[in-house]
Coordinates of C-alpha atoms and ligand atoms in Angstrom, one line a residue:
X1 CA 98.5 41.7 39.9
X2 CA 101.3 43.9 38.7
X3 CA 103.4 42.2 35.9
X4 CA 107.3 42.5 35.7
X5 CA 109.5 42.5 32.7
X6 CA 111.4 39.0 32.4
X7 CA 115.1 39.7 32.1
X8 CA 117.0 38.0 29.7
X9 CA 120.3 36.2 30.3
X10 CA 122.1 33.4 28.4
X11 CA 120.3 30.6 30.6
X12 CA 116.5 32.3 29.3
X13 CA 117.5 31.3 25.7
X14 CA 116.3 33.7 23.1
X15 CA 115.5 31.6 19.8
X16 CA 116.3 32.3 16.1
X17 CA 112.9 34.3 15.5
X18 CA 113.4 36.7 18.7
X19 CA 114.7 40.2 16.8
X20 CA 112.0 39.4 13.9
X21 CA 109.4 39.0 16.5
X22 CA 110.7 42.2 18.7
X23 CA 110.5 44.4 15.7
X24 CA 107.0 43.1 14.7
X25 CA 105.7 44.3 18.2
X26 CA 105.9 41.4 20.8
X27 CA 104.7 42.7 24.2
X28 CA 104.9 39.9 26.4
X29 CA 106.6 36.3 26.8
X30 CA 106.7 33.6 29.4
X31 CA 109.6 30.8 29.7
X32 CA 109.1 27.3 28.5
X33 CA 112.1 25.1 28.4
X34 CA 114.0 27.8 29.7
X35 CA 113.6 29.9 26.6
X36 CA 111.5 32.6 25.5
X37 CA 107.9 32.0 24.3
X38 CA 105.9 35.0 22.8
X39 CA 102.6 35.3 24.7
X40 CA 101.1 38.0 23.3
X41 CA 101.7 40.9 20.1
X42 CA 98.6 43.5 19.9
X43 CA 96.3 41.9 23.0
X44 CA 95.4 38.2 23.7
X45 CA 91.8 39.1 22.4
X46 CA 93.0 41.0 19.7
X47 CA 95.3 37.6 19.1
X48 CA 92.5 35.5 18.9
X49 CA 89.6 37.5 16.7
X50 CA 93.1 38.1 14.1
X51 CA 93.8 33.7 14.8
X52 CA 90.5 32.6 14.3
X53 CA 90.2 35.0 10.8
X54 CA 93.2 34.6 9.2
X55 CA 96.6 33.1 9.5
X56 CA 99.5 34.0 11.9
X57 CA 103.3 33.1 12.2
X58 CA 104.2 31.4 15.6
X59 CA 108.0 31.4 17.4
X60 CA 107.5 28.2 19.1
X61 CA 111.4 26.8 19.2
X62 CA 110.6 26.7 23.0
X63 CA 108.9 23.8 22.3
X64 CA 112.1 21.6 22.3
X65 CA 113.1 18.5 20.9
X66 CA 114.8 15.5 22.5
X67 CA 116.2 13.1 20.3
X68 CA 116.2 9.5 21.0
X69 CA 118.3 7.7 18.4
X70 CA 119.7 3.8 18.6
X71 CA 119.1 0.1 18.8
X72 CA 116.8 0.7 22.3
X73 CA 115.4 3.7 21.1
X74 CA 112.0 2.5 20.6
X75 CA 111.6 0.8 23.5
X76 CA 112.9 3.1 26.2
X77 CA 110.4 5.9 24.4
X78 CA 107.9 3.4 25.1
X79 CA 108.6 3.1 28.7
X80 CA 108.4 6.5 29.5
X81 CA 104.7 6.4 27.9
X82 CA 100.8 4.8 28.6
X83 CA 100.0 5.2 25.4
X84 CA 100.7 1.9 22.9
X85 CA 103.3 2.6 19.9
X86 CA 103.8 -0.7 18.9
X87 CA 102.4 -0.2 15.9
X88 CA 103.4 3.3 15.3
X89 CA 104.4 4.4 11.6
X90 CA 107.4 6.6 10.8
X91 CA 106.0 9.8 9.3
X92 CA 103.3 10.5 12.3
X93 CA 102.9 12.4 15.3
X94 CA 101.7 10.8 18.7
X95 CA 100.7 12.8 21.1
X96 CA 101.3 10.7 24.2
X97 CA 101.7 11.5 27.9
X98 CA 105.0 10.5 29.7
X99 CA 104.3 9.1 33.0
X100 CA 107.1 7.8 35.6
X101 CA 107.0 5.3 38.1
X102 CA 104.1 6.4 40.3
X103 CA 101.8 6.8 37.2
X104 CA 102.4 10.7 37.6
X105 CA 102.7 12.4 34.5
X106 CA 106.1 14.0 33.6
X107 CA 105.5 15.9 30.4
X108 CA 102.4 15.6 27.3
X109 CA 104.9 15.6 23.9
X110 CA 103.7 15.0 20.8
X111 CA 106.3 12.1 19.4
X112 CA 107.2 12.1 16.1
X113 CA 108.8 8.9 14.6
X114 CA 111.4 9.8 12.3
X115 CA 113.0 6.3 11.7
X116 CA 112.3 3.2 13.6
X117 CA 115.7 3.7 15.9
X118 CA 115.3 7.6 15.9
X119 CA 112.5 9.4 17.3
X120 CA 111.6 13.3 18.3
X121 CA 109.5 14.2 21.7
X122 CA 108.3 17.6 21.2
X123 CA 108.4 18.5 24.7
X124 CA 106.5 20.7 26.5
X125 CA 107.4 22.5 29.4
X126 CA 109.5 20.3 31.9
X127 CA 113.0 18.4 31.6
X128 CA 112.5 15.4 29.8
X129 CA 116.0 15.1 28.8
X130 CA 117.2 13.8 32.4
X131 CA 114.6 11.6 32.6
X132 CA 115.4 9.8 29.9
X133 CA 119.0 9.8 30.3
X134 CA 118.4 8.2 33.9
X135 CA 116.5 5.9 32.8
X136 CA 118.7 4.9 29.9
X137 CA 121.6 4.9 31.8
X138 CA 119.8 2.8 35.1
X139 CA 118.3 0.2 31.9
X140 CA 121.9 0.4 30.1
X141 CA 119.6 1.0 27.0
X142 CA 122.2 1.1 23.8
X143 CA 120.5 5.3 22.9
X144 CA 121.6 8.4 22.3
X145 CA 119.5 11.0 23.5
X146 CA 120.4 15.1 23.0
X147 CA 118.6 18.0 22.5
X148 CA 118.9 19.0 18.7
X149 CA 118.7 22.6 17.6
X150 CA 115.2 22.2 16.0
X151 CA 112.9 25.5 16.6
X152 CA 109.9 25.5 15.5
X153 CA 107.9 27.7 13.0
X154 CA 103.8 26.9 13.5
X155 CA 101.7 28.4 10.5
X156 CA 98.3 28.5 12.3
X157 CA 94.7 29.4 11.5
X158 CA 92.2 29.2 8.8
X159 CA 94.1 30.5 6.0
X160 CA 97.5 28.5 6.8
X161 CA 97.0 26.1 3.9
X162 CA 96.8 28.9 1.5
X163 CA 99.9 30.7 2.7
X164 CA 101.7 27.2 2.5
X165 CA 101.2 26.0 -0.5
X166 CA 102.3 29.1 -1.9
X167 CA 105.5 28.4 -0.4
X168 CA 105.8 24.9 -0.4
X169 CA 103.6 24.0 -3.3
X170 CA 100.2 22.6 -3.6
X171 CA 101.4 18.9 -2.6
X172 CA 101.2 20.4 0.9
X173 CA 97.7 20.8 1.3
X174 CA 97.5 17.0 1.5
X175 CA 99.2 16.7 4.5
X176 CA 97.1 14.9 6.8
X177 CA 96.6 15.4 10.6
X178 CA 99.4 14.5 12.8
X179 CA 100.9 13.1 9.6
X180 CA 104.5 14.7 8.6
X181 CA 106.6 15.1 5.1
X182 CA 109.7 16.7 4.2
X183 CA 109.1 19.8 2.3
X184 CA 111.9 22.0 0.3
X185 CA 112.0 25.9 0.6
X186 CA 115.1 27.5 -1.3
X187 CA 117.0 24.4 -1.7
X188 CA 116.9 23.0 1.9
X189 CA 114.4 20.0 2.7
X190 CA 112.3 21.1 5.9
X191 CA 110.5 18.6 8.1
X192 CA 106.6 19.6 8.5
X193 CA 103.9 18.4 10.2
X194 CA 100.3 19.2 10.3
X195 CA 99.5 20.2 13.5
X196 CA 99.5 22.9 16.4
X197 CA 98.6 24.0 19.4
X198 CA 95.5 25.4 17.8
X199 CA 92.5 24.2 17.0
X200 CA 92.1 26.6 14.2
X201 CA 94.2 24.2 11.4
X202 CA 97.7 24.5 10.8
X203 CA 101.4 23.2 10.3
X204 CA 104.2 22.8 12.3
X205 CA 107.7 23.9 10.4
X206 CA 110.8 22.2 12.3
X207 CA 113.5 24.3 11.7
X208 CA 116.8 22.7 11.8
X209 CA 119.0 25.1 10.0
X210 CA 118.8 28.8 11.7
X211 CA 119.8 30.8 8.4
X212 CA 117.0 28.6 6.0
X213 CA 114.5 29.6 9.1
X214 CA 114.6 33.3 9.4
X215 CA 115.3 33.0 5.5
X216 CA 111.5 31.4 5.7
X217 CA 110.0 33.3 8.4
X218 CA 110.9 36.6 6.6
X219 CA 109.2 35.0 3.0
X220 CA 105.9 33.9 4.9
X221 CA 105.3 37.5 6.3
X222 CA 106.5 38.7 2.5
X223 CA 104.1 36.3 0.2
X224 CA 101.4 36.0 3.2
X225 CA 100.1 40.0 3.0
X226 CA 97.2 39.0 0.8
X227 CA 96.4 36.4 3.4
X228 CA 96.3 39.1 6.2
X229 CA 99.5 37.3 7.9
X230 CA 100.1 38.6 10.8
X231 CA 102.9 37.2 13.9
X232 CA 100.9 35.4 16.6
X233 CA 101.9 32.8 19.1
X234 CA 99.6 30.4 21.3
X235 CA 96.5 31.6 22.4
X236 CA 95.1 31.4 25.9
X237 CA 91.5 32.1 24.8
X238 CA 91.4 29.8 22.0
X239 CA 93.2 27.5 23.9
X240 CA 91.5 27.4 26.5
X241 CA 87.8 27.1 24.7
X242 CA 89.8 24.3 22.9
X243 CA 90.8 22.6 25.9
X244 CA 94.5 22.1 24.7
X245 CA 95.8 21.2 27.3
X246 CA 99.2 22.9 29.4
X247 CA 101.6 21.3 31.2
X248 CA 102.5 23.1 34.4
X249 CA 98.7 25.4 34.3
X250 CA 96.4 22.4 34.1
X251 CA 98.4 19.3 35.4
X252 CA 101.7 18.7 36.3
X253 CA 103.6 15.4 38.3
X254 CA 101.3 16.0 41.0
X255 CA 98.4 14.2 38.4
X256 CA 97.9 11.5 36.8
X257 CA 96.7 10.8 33.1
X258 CA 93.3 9.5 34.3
X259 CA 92.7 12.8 36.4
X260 CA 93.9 14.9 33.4
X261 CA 91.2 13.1 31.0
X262 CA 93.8 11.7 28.7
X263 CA 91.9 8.2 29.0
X264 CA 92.4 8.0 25.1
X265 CA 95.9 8.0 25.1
X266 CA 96.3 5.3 28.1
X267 CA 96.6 1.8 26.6
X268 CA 96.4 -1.1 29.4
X269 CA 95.3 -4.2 27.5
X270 CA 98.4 -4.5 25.2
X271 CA 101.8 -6.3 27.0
X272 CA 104.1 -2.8 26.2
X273 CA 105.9 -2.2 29.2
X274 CA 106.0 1.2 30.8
X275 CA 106.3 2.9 34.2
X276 CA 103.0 3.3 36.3
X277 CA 101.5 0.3 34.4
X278 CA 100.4 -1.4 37.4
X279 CA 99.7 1.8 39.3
X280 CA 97.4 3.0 36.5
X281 CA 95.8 -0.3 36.2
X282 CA 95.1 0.1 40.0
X283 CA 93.7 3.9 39.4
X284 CA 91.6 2.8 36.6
X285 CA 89.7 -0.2 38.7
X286 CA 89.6 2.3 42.0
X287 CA 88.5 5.0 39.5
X288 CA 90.0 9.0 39.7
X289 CA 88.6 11.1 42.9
X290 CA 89.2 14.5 40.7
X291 CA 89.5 15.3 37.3
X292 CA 89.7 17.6 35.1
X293 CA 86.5 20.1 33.9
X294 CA 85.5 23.4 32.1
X295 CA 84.2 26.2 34.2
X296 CA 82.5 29.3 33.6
X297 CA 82.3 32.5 35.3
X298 CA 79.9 34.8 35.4
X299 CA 82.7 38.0 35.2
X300 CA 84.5 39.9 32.7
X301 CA 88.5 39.1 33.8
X302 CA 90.6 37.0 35.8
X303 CA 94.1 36.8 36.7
X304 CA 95.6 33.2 37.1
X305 CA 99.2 32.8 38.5
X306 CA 98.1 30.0 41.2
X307 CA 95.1 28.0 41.5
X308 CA 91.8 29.5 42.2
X309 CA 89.7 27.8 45.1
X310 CA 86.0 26.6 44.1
X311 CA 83.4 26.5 47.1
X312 CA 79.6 25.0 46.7
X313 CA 76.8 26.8 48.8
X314 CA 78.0 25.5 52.0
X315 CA 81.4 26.4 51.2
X316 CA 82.4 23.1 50.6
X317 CA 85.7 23.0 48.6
X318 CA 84.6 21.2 45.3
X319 CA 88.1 22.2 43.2
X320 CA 90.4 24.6 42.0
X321 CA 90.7 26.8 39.0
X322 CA 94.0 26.4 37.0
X323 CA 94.2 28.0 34.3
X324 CA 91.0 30.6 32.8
X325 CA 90.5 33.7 31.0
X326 CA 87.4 36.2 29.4
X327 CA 86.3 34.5 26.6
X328 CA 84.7 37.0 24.3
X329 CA 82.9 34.7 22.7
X330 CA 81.3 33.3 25.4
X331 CA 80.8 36.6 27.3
X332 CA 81.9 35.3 30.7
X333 CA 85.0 34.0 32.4
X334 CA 85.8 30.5 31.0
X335 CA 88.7 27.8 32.7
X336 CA 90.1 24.7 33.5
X337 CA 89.8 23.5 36.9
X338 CA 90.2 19.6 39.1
X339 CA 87.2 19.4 40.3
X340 CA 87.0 16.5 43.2
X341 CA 84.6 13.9 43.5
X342 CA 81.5 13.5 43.8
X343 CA 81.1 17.7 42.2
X344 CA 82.7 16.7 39.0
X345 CA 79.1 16.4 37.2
X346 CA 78.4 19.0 35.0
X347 CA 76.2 22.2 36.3
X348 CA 77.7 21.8 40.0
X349 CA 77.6 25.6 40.8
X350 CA 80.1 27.1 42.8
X351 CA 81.3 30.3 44.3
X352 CA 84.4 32.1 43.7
X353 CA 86.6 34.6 44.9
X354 CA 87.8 37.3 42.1
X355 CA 89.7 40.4 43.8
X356 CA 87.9 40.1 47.3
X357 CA 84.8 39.6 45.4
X358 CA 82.6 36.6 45.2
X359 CA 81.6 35.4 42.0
X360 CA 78.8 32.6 40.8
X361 CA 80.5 30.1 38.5
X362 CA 79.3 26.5 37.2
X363 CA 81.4 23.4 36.3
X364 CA 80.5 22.2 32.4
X365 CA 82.1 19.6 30.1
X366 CA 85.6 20.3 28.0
X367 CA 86.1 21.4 25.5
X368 CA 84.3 24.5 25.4
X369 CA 83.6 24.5 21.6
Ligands
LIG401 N1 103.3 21.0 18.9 C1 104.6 20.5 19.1 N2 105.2 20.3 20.2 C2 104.5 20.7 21.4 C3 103.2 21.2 21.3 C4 102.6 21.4 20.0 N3 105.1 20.5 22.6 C5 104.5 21.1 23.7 C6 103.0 21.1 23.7 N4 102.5 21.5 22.5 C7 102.5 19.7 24.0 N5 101.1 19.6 24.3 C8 100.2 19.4 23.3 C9 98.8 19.4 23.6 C10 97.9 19.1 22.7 C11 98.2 18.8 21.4 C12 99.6 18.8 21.0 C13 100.5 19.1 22.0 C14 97.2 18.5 20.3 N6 96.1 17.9 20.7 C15 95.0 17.6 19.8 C16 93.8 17.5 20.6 O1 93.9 17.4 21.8 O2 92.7 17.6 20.0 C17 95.2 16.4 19.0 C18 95.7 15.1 19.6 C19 95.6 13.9 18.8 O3 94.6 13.8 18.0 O4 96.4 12.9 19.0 O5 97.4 18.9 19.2 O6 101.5 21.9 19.9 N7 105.2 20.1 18.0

């Protein structure tokens, strides 16, 4: 597949980091939230040995904020979740998928409680904003809801504790997962979190004051040299063996949180309200007829820009491929697919078609490592 240049407009929103991260050598983005989102600087493999080693810089401000602030705060963010926060503490993060009325899921944030009447969803890619506006306005919940101008700065890999407390101090280092703490960098008070759509350790830096950001995103590259610091952004191959999870590539409203394995985060005993309740309730005694699985390819590439038919030795359809990619450490193709029932057991072989080639492939369990 050929691949296009993306052309930038007004409505593709560019972020505070985009001239530092053109002149460090960005060659390619996508668009999340209708902004730009570095994909890639030397290679995605060259990305991903220099991740796993040492410590990178990530533009992530496409991973927007909405703000839910006011007397009904809490409980309309509850409704648009199956996950419990009744007893949530101000100063975590919950990841938590959003589900609407059909139990489909709308969106996989992680929420941050900021205050118990103000809250953050750290959205991924789809627009959560109108859906909780509707449904404030059709509950005439007392809220405010906007989209602050927070972008994010995520410090990720092995190293990122080191480069970090040499910025922020050695009280940062006891930060615990999905835990955040106001930090102060040159005078202004930055909100941090540990966390990151890595699985190689990190922090996420939310930026709400442009000129203190690039002020901080030019002193990380500047004091992280002896750390081999180096600008990155989120990984498809370590992603991917990782099984973090994408909204859009490996589930979108068409699924719902059983099918996308996110069991964990579904609460049904407690009496919070939510949308889908029932209809998940119904799912989980029926039980899922797809879900979610690794795969692996015996083949050196792949391109992925729509799902990927799976066929067993009778060319059954047993699923689709939705997001994959070489995995050099595993020395074959490895993906994500929705696999139906009754194939979703692990070492169901299948066949697939790679550029009018077939392929041998077998389903395994997530995450890959
Ligand atoms: N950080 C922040 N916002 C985000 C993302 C992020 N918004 C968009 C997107 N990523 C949302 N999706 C995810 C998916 C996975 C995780 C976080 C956000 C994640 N999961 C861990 C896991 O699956 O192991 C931990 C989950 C847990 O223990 O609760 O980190 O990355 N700010």
């Amino acid at each position: 597949m050929k691949n296009f240049p993306i052309a930038k407009s007004r409505r593709l929103r560019s972020t505070p980091y985009t001239d530092r991260l053109e002149k460090q050598g960005v060659s390619a983005y996508t668009v999340y939230n209708h902004m730009l989102l570095p994909v890639s600087f030397v290679s995605a493999e060259a990305d991903y040995h220099h991740l796993k080693e040492f410590v990178q810089v990530w533009d992530v401000a496409a991973e927007r904020q909405v703000e839910i602030s006011g007397k009904d705060s809490a409980e309309l963010v509850q409704l648009m979740t199956c996950r419990d926060l009744s007893n949530s503490k101000i100063g975590k993060c919950y990841y938590a998928p959003l589900i609407d009325d059909h139990a489909n899921i709308v969106n996989d944030p992680v929420i941050n409680k900021l205050a118990e009447d103000r809250w953050w969803l750290s959205i991924a890619d789809s627009d959560v904003i109108f859906f909780a506006k509707g449904l404030a306005s059709g509950n005439k919940f007392e809220v405010k809801i906007k989209e602050p101008n927070v972008n994010i700065l995520a410090i990720q890999g092995p190293l990122s504790n080191e480069l970090m407390a040499k910025v922020f101090g050695e009280k940062i280092t006891k930060l615990k997962f999905f835990n955040f703490d106001y930090f102060e960098f040159r005078g202004v008070k930055h909100f941090i979190s540990r966390s990151g759509w890595s699985k190689q350790g990190g922090f996420e830096v939310y930026v709400e004051n442009d000129k203190s950001g690039q002020e901080l995103y030019d002193y990380l590259f500047e004091v992280g040299k002896e750390f081999n610091v180096k600008p990155g952004c989120p990984n498809i191959i370590e992603r991917i063996e990782s099984a973090l999870l994408s909204y859009g590539n490996d589930f979108d409203n068409r699924d719902n949180p059983f099918e996308a394995n996110f069991d964990k985060y579904i609460n049904l005993e407690s009496d919070v309200k939510f949308l889908g309740k029932d209809r998940l309730k119904k799912i989980k005694e029926e039980g899922v007829t797809r879900k979610l699985m690794g795969v692996q390819i015996e083949h050196d590439s792949i391109d992925m820009y729509c799902e990927k038919t799976l066929f067993d030795a009778d060319n059954n359809i047993i699923g689709y491929v939705r997001s994959a990619t070489y995995s050099p450490t595993f020395k074959k193709v490895i993906g994500i697919a929705m696999i139906n029932k009754p194939y979703f057991n692990t070492s169901q072989l299948f066949k697939i078609e790679i550029n009018e080639k077939l392929y041998e492939g077998k389903v395994c369990d997530l995450p890959f490592i």
